Short mmCIF file of C-alpha atoms and ligand atoms in Angstrom, two decimals:
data_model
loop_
_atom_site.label_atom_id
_atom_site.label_comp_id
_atom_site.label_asym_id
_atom_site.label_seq_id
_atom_site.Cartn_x
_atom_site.Cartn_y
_atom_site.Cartn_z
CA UNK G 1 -55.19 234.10 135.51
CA UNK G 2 -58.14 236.00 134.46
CA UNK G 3 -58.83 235.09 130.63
CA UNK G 4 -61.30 236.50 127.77
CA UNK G 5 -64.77 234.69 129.62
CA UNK G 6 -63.93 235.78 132.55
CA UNK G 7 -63.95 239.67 131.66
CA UNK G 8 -66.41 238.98 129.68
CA UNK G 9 -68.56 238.18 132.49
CA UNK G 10 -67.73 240.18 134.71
CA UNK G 11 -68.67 243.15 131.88
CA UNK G 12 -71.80 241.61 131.90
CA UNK G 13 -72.02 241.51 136.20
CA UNK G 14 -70.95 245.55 135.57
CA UNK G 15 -73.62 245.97 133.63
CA UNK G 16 -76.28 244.87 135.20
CA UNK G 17 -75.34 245.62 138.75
CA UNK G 18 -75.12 249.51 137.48
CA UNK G 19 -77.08 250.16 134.44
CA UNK G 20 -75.61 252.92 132.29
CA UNK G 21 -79.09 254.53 131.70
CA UNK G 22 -80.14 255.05 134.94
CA UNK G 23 -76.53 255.31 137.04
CA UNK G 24 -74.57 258.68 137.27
CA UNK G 25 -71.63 258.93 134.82
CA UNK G 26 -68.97 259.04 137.86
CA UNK G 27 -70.73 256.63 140.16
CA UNK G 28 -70.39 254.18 136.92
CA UNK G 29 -66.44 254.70 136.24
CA UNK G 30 -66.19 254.43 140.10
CA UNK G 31 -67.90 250.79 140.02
CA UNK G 32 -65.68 249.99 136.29
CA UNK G 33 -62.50 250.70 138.54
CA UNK G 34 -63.64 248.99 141.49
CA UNK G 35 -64.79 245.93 139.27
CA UNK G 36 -61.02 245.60 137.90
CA UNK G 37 -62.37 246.71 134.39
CA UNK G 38 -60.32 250.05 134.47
CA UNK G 39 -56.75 248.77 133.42
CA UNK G 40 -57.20 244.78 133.51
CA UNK G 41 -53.49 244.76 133.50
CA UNK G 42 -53.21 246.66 137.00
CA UNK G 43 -53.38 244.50 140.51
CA UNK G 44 -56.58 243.52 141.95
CA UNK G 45 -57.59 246.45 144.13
CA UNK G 46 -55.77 249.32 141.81
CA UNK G 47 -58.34 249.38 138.89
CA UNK G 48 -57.48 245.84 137.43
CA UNK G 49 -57.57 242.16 137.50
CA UNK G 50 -53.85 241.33 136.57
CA UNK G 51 -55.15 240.08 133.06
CA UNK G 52 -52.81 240.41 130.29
CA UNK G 53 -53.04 244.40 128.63
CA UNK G 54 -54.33 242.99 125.36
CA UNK G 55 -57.74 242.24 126.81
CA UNK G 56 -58.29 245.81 127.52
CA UNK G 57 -59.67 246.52 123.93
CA UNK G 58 -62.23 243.77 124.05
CA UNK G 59 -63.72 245.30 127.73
CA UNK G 60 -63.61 248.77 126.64
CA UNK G 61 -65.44 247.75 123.20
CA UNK G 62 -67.86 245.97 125.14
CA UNK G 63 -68.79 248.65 127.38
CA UNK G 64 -68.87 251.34 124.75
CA UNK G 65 -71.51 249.16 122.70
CA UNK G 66 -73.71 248.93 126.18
CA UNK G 67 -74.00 253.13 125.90
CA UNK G 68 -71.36 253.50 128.98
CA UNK G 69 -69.85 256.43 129.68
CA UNK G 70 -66.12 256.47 129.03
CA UNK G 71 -63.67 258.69 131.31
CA UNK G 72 -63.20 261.35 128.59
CA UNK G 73 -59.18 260.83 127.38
CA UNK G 74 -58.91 264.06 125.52
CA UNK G 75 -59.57 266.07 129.31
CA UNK G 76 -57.15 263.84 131.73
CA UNK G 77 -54.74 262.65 128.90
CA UNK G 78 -51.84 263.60 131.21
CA UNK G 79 -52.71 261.72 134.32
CA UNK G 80 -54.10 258.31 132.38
CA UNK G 81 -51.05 258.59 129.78
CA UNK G 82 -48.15 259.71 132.26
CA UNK G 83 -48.78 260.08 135.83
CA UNK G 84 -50.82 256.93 135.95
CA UNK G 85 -48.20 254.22 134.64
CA UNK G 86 -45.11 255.94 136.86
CA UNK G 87 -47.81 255.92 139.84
CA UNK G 88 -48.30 252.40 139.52
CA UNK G 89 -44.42 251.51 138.91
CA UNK G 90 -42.45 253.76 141.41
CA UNK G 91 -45.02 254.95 143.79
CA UNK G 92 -45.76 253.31 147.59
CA UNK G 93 -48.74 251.06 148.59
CA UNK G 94 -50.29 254.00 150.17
CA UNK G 95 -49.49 256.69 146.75
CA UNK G 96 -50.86 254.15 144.59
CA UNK G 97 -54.47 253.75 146.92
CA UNK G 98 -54.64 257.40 146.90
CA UNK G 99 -54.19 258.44 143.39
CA UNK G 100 -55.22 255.97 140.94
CA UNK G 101 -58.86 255.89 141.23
CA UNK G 102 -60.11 259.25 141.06
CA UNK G 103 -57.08 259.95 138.47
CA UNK G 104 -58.71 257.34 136.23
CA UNK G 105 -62.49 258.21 136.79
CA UNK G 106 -61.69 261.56 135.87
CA UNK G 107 -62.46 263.43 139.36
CA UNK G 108 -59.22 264.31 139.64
CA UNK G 109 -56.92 265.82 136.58
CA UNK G 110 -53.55 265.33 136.66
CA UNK G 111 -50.66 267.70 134.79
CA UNK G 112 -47.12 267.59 134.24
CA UNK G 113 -44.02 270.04 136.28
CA UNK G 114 -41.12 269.08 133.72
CA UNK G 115 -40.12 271.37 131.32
CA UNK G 116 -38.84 274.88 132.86
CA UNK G 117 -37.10 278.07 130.63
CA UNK G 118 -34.33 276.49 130.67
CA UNK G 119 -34.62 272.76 130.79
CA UNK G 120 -36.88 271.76 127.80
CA UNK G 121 -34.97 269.02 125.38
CA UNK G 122 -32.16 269.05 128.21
CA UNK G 123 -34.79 268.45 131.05
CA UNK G 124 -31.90 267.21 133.75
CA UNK G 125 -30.24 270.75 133.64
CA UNK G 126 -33.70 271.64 135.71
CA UNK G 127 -33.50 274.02 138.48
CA UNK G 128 -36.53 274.37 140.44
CA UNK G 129 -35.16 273.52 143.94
CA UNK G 130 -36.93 271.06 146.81
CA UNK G 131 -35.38 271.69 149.95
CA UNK G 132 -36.31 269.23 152.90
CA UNK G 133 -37.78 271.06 156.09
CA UNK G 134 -35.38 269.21 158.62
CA UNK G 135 -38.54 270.31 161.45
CA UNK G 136 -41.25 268.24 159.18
CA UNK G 137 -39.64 266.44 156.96
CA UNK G 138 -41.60 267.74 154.12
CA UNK G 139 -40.06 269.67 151.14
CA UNK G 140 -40.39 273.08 150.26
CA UNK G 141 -40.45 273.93 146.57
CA UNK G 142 -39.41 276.74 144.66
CA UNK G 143 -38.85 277.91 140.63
CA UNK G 144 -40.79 278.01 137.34
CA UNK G 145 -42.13 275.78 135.09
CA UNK G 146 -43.58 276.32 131.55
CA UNK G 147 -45.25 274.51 128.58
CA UNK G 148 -47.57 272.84 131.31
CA UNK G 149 -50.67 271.65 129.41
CA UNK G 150 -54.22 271.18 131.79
CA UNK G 151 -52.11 273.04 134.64
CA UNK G 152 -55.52 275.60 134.93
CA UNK G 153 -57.36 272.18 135.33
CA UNK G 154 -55.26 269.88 137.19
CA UNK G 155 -55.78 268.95 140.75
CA UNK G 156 -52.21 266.91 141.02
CA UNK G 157 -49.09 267.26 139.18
CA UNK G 158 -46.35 264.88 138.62
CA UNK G 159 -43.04 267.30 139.37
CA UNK G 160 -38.97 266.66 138.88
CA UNK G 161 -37.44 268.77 141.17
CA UNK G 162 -33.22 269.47 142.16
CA UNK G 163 -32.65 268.11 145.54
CA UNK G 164 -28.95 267.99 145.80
CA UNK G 165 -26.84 270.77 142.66
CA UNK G 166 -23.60 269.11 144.24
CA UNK G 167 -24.50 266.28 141.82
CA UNK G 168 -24.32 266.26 138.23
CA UNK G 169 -27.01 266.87 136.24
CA UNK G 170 -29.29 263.61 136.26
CA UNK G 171 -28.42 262.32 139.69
CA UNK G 172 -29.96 265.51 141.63
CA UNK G 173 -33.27 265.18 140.50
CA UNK G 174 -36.31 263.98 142.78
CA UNK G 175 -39.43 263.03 141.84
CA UNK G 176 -42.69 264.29 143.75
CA UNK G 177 -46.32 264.41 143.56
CA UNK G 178 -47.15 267.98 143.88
CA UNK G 179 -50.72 269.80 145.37
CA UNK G 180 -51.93 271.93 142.34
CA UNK G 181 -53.95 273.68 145.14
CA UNK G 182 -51.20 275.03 147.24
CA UNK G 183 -51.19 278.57 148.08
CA UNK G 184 -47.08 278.73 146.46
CA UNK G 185 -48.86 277.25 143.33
CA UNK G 186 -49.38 280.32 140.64
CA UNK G 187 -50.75 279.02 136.96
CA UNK G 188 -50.49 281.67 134.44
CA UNK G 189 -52.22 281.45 130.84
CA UNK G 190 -49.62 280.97 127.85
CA UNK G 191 -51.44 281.84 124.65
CA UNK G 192 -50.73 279.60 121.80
CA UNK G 193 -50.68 279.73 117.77
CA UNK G 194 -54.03 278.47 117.34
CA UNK G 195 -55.21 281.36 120.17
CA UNK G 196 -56.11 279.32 122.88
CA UNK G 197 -53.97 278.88 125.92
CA UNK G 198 -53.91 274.71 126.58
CA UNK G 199 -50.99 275.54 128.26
CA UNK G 200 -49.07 277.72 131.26
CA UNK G 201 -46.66 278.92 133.16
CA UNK G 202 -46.12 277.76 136.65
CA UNK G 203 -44.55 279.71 139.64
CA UNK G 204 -43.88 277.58 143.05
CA UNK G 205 -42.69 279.32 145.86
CA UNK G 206 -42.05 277.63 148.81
CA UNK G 207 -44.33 274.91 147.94
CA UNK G 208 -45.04 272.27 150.61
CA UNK G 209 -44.90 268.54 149.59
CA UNK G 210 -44.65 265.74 152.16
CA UNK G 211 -42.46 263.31 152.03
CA UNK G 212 -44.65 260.64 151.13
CA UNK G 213 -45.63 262.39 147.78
CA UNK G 214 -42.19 261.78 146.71
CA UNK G 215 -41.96 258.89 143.66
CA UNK G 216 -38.64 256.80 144.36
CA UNK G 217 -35.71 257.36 146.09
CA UNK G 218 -34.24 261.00 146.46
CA UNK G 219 -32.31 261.76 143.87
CA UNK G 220 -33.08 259.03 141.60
CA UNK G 221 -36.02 260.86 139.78
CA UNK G 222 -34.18 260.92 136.56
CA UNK G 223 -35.28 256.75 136.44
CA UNK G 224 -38.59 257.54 137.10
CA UNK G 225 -38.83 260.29 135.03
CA UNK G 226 -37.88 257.79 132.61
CA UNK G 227 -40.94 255.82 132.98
CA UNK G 228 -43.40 258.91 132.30
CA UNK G 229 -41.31 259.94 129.35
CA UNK G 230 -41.47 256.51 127.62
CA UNK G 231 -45.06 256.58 128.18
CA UNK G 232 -45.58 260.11 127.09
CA UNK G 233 -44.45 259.22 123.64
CA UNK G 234 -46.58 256.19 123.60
CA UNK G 235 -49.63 258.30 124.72
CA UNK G 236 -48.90 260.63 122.38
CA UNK G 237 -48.18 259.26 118.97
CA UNK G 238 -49.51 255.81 119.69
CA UNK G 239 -53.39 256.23 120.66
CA UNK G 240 -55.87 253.53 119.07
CA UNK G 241 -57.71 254.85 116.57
CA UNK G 242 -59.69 252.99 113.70
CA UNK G 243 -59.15 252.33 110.18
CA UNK G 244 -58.99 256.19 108.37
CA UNK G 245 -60.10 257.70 112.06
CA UNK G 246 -57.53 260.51 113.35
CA UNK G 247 -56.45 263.26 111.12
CA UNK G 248 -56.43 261.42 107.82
CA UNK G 249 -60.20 260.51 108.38
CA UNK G 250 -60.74 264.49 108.36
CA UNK G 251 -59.03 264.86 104.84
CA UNK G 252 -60.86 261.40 103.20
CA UNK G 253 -64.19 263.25 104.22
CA UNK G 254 -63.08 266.63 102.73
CA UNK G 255 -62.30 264.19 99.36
CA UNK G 256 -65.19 262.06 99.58
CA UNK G 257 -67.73 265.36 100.43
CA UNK G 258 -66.36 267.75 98.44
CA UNK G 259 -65.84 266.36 94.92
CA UNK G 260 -65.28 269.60 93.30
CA UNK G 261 -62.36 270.30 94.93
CA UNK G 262 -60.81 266.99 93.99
CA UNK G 263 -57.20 267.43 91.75
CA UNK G 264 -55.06 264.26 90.20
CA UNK G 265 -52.46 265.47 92.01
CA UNK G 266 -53.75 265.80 95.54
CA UNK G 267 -55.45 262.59 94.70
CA UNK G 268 -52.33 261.19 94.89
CA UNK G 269 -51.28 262.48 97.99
CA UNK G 270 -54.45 261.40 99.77
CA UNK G 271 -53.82 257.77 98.80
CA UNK G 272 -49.97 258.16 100.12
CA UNK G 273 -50.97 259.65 103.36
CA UNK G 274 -53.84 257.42 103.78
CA UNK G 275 -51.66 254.64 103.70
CA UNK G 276 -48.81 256.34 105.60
CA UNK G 277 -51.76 256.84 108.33
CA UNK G 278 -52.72 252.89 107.88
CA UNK G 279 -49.18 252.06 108.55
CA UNK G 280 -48.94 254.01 111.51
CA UNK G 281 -51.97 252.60 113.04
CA UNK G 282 -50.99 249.37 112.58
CA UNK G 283 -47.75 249.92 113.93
CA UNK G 284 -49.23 251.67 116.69
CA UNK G 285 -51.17 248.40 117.92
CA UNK G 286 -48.05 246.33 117.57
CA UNK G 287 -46.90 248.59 119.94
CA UNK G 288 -49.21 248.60 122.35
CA UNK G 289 -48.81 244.35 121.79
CA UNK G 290 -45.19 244.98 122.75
CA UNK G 291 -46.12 246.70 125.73
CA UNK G 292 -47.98 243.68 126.89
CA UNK G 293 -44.63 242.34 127.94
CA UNK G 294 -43.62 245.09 129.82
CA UNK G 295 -42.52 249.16 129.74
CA UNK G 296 -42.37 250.76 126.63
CA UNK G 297 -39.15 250.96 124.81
CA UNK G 298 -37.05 253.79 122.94
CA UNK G 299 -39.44 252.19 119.42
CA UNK G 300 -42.31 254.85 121.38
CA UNK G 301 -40.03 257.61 120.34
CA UNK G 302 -39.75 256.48 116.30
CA UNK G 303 -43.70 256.28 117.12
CA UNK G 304 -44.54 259.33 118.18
CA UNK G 305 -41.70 261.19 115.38
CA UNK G 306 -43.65 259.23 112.77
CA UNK G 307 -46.84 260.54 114.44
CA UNK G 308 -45.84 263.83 114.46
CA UNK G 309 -44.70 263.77 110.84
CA UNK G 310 -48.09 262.29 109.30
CA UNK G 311 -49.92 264.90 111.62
CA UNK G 312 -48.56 268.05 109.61
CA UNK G 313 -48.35 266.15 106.62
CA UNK G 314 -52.36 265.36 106.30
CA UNK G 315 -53.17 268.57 108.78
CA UNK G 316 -51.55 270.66 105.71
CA UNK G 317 -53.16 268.71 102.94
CA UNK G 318 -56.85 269.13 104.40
CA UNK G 319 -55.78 272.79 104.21
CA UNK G 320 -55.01 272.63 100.48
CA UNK G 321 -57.76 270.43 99.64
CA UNK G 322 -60.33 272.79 101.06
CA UNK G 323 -58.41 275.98 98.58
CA UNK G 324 -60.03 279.25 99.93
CA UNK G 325 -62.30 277.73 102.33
CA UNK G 326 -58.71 276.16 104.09
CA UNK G 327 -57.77 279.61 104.92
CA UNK G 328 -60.93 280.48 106.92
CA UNK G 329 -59.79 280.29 110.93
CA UNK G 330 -63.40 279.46 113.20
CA UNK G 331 -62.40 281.12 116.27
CA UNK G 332 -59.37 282.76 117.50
CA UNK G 333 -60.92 283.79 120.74
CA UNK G 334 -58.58 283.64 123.87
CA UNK G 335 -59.84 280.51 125.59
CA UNK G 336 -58.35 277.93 128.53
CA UNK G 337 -59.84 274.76 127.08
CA UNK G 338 -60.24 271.84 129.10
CA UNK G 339 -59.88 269.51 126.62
CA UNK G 340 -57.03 268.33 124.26
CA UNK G 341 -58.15 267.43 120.88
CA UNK G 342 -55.75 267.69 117.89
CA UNK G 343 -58.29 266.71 115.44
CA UNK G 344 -60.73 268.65 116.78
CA UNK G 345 -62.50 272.17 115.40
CA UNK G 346 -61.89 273.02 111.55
CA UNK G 347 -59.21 272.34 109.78
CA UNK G 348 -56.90 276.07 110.49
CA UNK G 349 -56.97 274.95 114.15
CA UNK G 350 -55.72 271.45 112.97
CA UNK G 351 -53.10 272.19 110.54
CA UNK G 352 -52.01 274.49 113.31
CA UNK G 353 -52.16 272.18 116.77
CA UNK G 354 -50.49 269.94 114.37
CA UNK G 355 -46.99 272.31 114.61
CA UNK G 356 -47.10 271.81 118.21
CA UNK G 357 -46.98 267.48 117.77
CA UNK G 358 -43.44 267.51 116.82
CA UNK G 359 -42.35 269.44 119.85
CA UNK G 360 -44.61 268.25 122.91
CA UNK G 361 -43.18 265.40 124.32
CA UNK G 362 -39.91 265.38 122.78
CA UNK G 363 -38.93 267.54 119.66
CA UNK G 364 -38.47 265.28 116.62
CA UNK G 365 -34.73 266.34 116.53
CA UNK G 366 -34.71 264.68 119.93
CA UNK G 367 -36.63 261.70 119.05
CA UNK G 368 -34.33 261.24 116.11
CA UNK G 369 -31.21 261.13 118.09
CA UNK G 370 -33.02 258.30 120.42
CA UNK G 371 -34.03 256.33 117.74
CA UNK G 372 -30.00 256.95 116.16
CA UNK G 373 -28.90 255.68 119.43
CA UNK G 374 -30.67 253.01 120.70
CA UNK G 375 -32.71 251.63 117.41
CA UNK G 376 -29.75 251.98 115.46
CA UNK G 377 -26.63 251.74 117.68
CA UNK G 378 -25.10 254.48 116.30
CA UNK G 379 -22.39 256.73 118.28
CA UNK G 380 -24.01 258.79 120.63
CA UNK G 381 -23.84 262.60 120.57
CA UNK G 382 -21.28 263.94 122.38
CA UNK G 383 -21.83 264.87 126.46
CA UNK G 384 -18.99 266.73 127.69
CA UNK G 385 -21.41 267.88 131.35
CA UNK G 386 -22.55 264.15 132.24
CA UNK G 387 -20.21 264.08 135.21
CA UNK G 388 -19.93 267.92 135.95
CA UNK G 389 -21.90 269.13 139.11
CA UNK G 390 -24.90 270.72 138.31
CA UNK G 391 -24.13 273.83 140.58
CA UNK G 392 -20.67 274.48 137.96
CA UNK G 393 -22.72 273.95 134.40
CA UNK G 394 -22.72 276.66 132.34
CA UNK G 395 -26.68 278.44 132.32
C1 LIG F 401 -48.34 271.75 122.89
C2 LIG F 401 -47.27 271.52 123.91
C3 LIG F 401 -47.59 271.01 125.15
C4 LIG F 401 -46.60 270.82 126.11
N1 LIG F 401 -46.99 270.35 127.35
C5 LIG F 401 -46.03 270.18 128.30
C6 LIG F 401 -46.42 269.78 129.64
O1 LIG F 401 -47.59 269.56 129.94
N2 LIG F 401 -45.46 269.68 130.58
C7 LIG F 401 -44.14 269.91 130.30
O2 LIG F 401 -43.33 269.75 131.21
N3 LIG F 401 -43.74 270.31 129.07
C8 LIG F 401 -44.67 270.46 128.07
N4 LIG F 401 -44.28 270.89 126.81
C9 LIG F 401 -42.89 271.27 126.60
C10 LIG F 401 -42.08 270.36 125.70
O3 LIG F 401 -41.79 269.14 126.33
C11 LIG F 401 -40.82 271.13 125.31
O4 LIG F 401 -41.23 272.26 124.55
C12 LIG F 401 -39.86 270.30 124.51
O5 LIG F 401 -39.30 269.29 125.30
C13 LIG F 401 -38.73 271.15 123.88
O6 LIG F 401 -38.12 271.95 124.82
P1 LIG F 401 -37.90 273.52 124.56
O7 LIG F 401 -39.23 274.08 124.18
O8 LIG F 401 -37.22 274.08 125.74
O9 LIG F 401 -36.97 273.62 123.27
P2 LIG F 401 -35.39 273.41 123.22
O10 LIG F 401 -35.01 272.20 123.99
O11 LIG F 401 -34.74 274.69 123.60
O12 LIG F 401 -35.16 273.11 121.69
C14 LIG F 401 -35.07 274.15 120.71
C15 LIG F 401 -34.72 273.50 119.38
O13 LIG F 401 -33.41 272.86 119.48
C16 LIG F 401 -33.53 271.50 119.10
N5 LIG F 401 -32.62 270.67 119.91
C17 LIG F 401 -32.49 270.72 121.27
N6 LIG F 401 -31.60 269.79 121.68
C18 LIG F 401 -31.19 269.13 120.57
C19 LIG F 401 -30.28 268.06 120.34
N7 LIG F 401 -29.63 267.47 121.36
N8 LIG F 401 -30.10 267.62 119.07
C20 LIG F 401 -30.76 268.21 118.03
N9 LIG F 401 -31.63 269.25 118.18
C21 LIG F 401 -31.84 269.69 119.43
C22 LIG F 401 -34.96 271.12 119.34
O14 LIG F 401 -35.36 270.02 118.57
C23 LIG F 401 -35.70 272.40 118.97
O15 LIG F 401 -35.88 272.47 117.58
C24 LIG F 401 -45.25 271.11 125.82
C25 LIG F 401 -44.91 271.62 124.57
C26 LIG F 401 -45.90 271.83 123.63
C27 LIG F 401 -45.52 272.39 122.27
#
């Protein structure tokens, strides 16, 4: 088993083997991966050394204080946060060889085919079809997706598609791997509150996927849908930050830089959310100490609803600290950023990203129902179409 030394050396081999001052940024992350130092947790070969997870803080921290270049989070959230861990758990030696690498040095973005117009908190009512070509045996794709964040960047996205509408509702659903690049593919801009479009629509028509893009067994993509979906909320309302970093580290610095501003009463409030926010963050690496031990559980949805909550919360008190400046919006230019940073900009384009954390990834009405359920145990909400065919459901 490879322990603390051991990754600490081979840091060290990384190092000096590829300098970070004088080796390109991707030719570096391409030798991290290679060296196992991606995701210690993953198998030898697949960016890792089958260390435990916990020892990934201590290699990234060590790299970061050597001036290496890191593989940029905020532009291929999607593929490291969702497509990466159901890659790893439900995809085929070959899937796995293919896709991890340049998903995790960054050459290759990844987004996410799930939510369509009508299939958002009900996602297994989807109705994009996959049809299998009985002549090739590959599938051919058609119907609409929406909401998709990074689709205008993405090279690869991870797609739940209706094989079989005999079937009720979660039973016939396939998971695939789908070409961003295909001529069916059609991304459309979907501008947002804060006037950028982060997100789009998404036509497919008659899509080509081979069969060996598919993630699991036909028909059971509703499991490994699963997978991405715990792991979206973990990604999501459970990334490391340090002590007063994120959003509350915005408003302390308005408090601490701004004195004139300062009130009794938003004093106050400061020191609540500031420990709300220290609360969450620790909470948020006991988490991630969970995980060790295996996928995450339904606590990543009371993570990411508490996330979401403290977001708005501080987001909307940096806007009230700041009085008339709070009301001044930088830019509301139409743009198609490439990035994903809700603490980024001034505080307008926080306090209004912020809206969108309690309904990406699960609304918080959602998330509270999971966390009733299966935190809880109490009675489940009623579900009248579980065993109805999906063709007969009322749309
Ligand atoms: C910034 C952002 C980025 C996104 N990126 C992506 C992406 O990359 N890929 C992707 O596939 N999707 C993405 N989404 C879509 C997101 O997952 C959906 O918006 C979300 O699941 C809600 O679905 P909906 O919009 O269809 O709303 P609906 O499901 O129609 O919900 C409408 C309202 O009804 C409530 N509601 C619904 N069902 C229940 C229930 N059972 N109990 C109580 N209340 C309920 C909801 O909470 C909500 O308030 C993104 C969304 C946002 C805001």
């Amino acid at each position: 088993m490879t322990d603390a030394a051991d990754l600490r050396a081979r840091v060290r081999d990384l190092l000096a083997a590829h300098p970070p001052a004088t080796t390109g940024r991707t030719d570096f992350l391409r030798a991290r991966f290679d060296a196992g130092l991606a995701w210690v947790h993953h198998p030898a070969g697949l960016g890792g050394l089958d260390a435990p997870r916990s020892l990934q803080a201590a290699v990234d921290a060590g790299l970061a204080a050597a001036g290496a270049p890191d593989n940029d989070p905020g532009r291929i959230g999607i593929g490291l946060g969702m497509a990466a861990p159901t890659l790893l758990a439900h995809g085929s030696d070959e899937v796995r060889a293919r896709f991890l690498k340049p998903l995790w040095t960054g050459e290759e973005v990844w987004c996410q085919l799930f939510s369509e117009p009508g299939a958002g908190s009900d996602l297994a009512a989807l109705g994009t079809r996959a049809v299998r070509d009985a002549a090739t045996g590959d599938w051919i794709v058609d119907g609409q997706k929406v909401w998709t964040s990074s689709a205008h960047t993405a090279r690869w996205a991870i797609l739940l598609a209706r094989t079989d509408p005999d079937l009720p509702k979660h039973r016939g659903i396939t998971y695939f791997v789908c070409d961003m690049t295909d001529p069916g593919v059609e991304v459309r801009p979907l501008r947002q509150l804060t006037g950028e479009a982060e997100f789009n629509e998404v036509f497919l028509t008659g899509v080509r996927i081979p069969d060996a893009h598919r993630l699991g067994a036909v028909g059971d993509g509703w499991r490994v849908a699963r997978t991405t979906l715990m792991n979206e909320r973990v990604s999501i309302g459970g990334a490391r930050i340090p002590r007063e970093g994120g959003m509350i580290g915005r408003a302390a610095a308005v408090w601490r830089d701004r004195p004139e501003l300062r009130t009794h009463a938003l004093h106050r409030r400061l020191l609540d959310l500031w420990v709300d926010s220290e609360v969450a963050r620790l909470t948020g690496e006991r988490l991630r100490q969970q995980l060790a031990a295996g996928e995450p559980g339904p606590e990543g949805s009371a993570m990411k609803l508490g996330f979401a909550r403290l977001h708005q919360a501080v987001s909307g008190l940096e806007v009230e600290l700041l009085a008339d400046d709070g009301l001044l919006y930088g830019d509301w230019t139409m743009t198609r950023p490439e990035r994903v940073d809700f603490t980024g900009r001034d505080a307008g384009y926080r306090y209004l990203r912020a809206k969108g954390n309690s309904i990406e990834g699960g609304t918080s009405e959602v998330l509270l129902n999971i966390v009733a359920e299966r935190v809880l145990g109490l009675p489940p909400e009623p579900r009248d179409d579980k065993d109805v065919p999906w063709k007969d459901l009322a749309r």
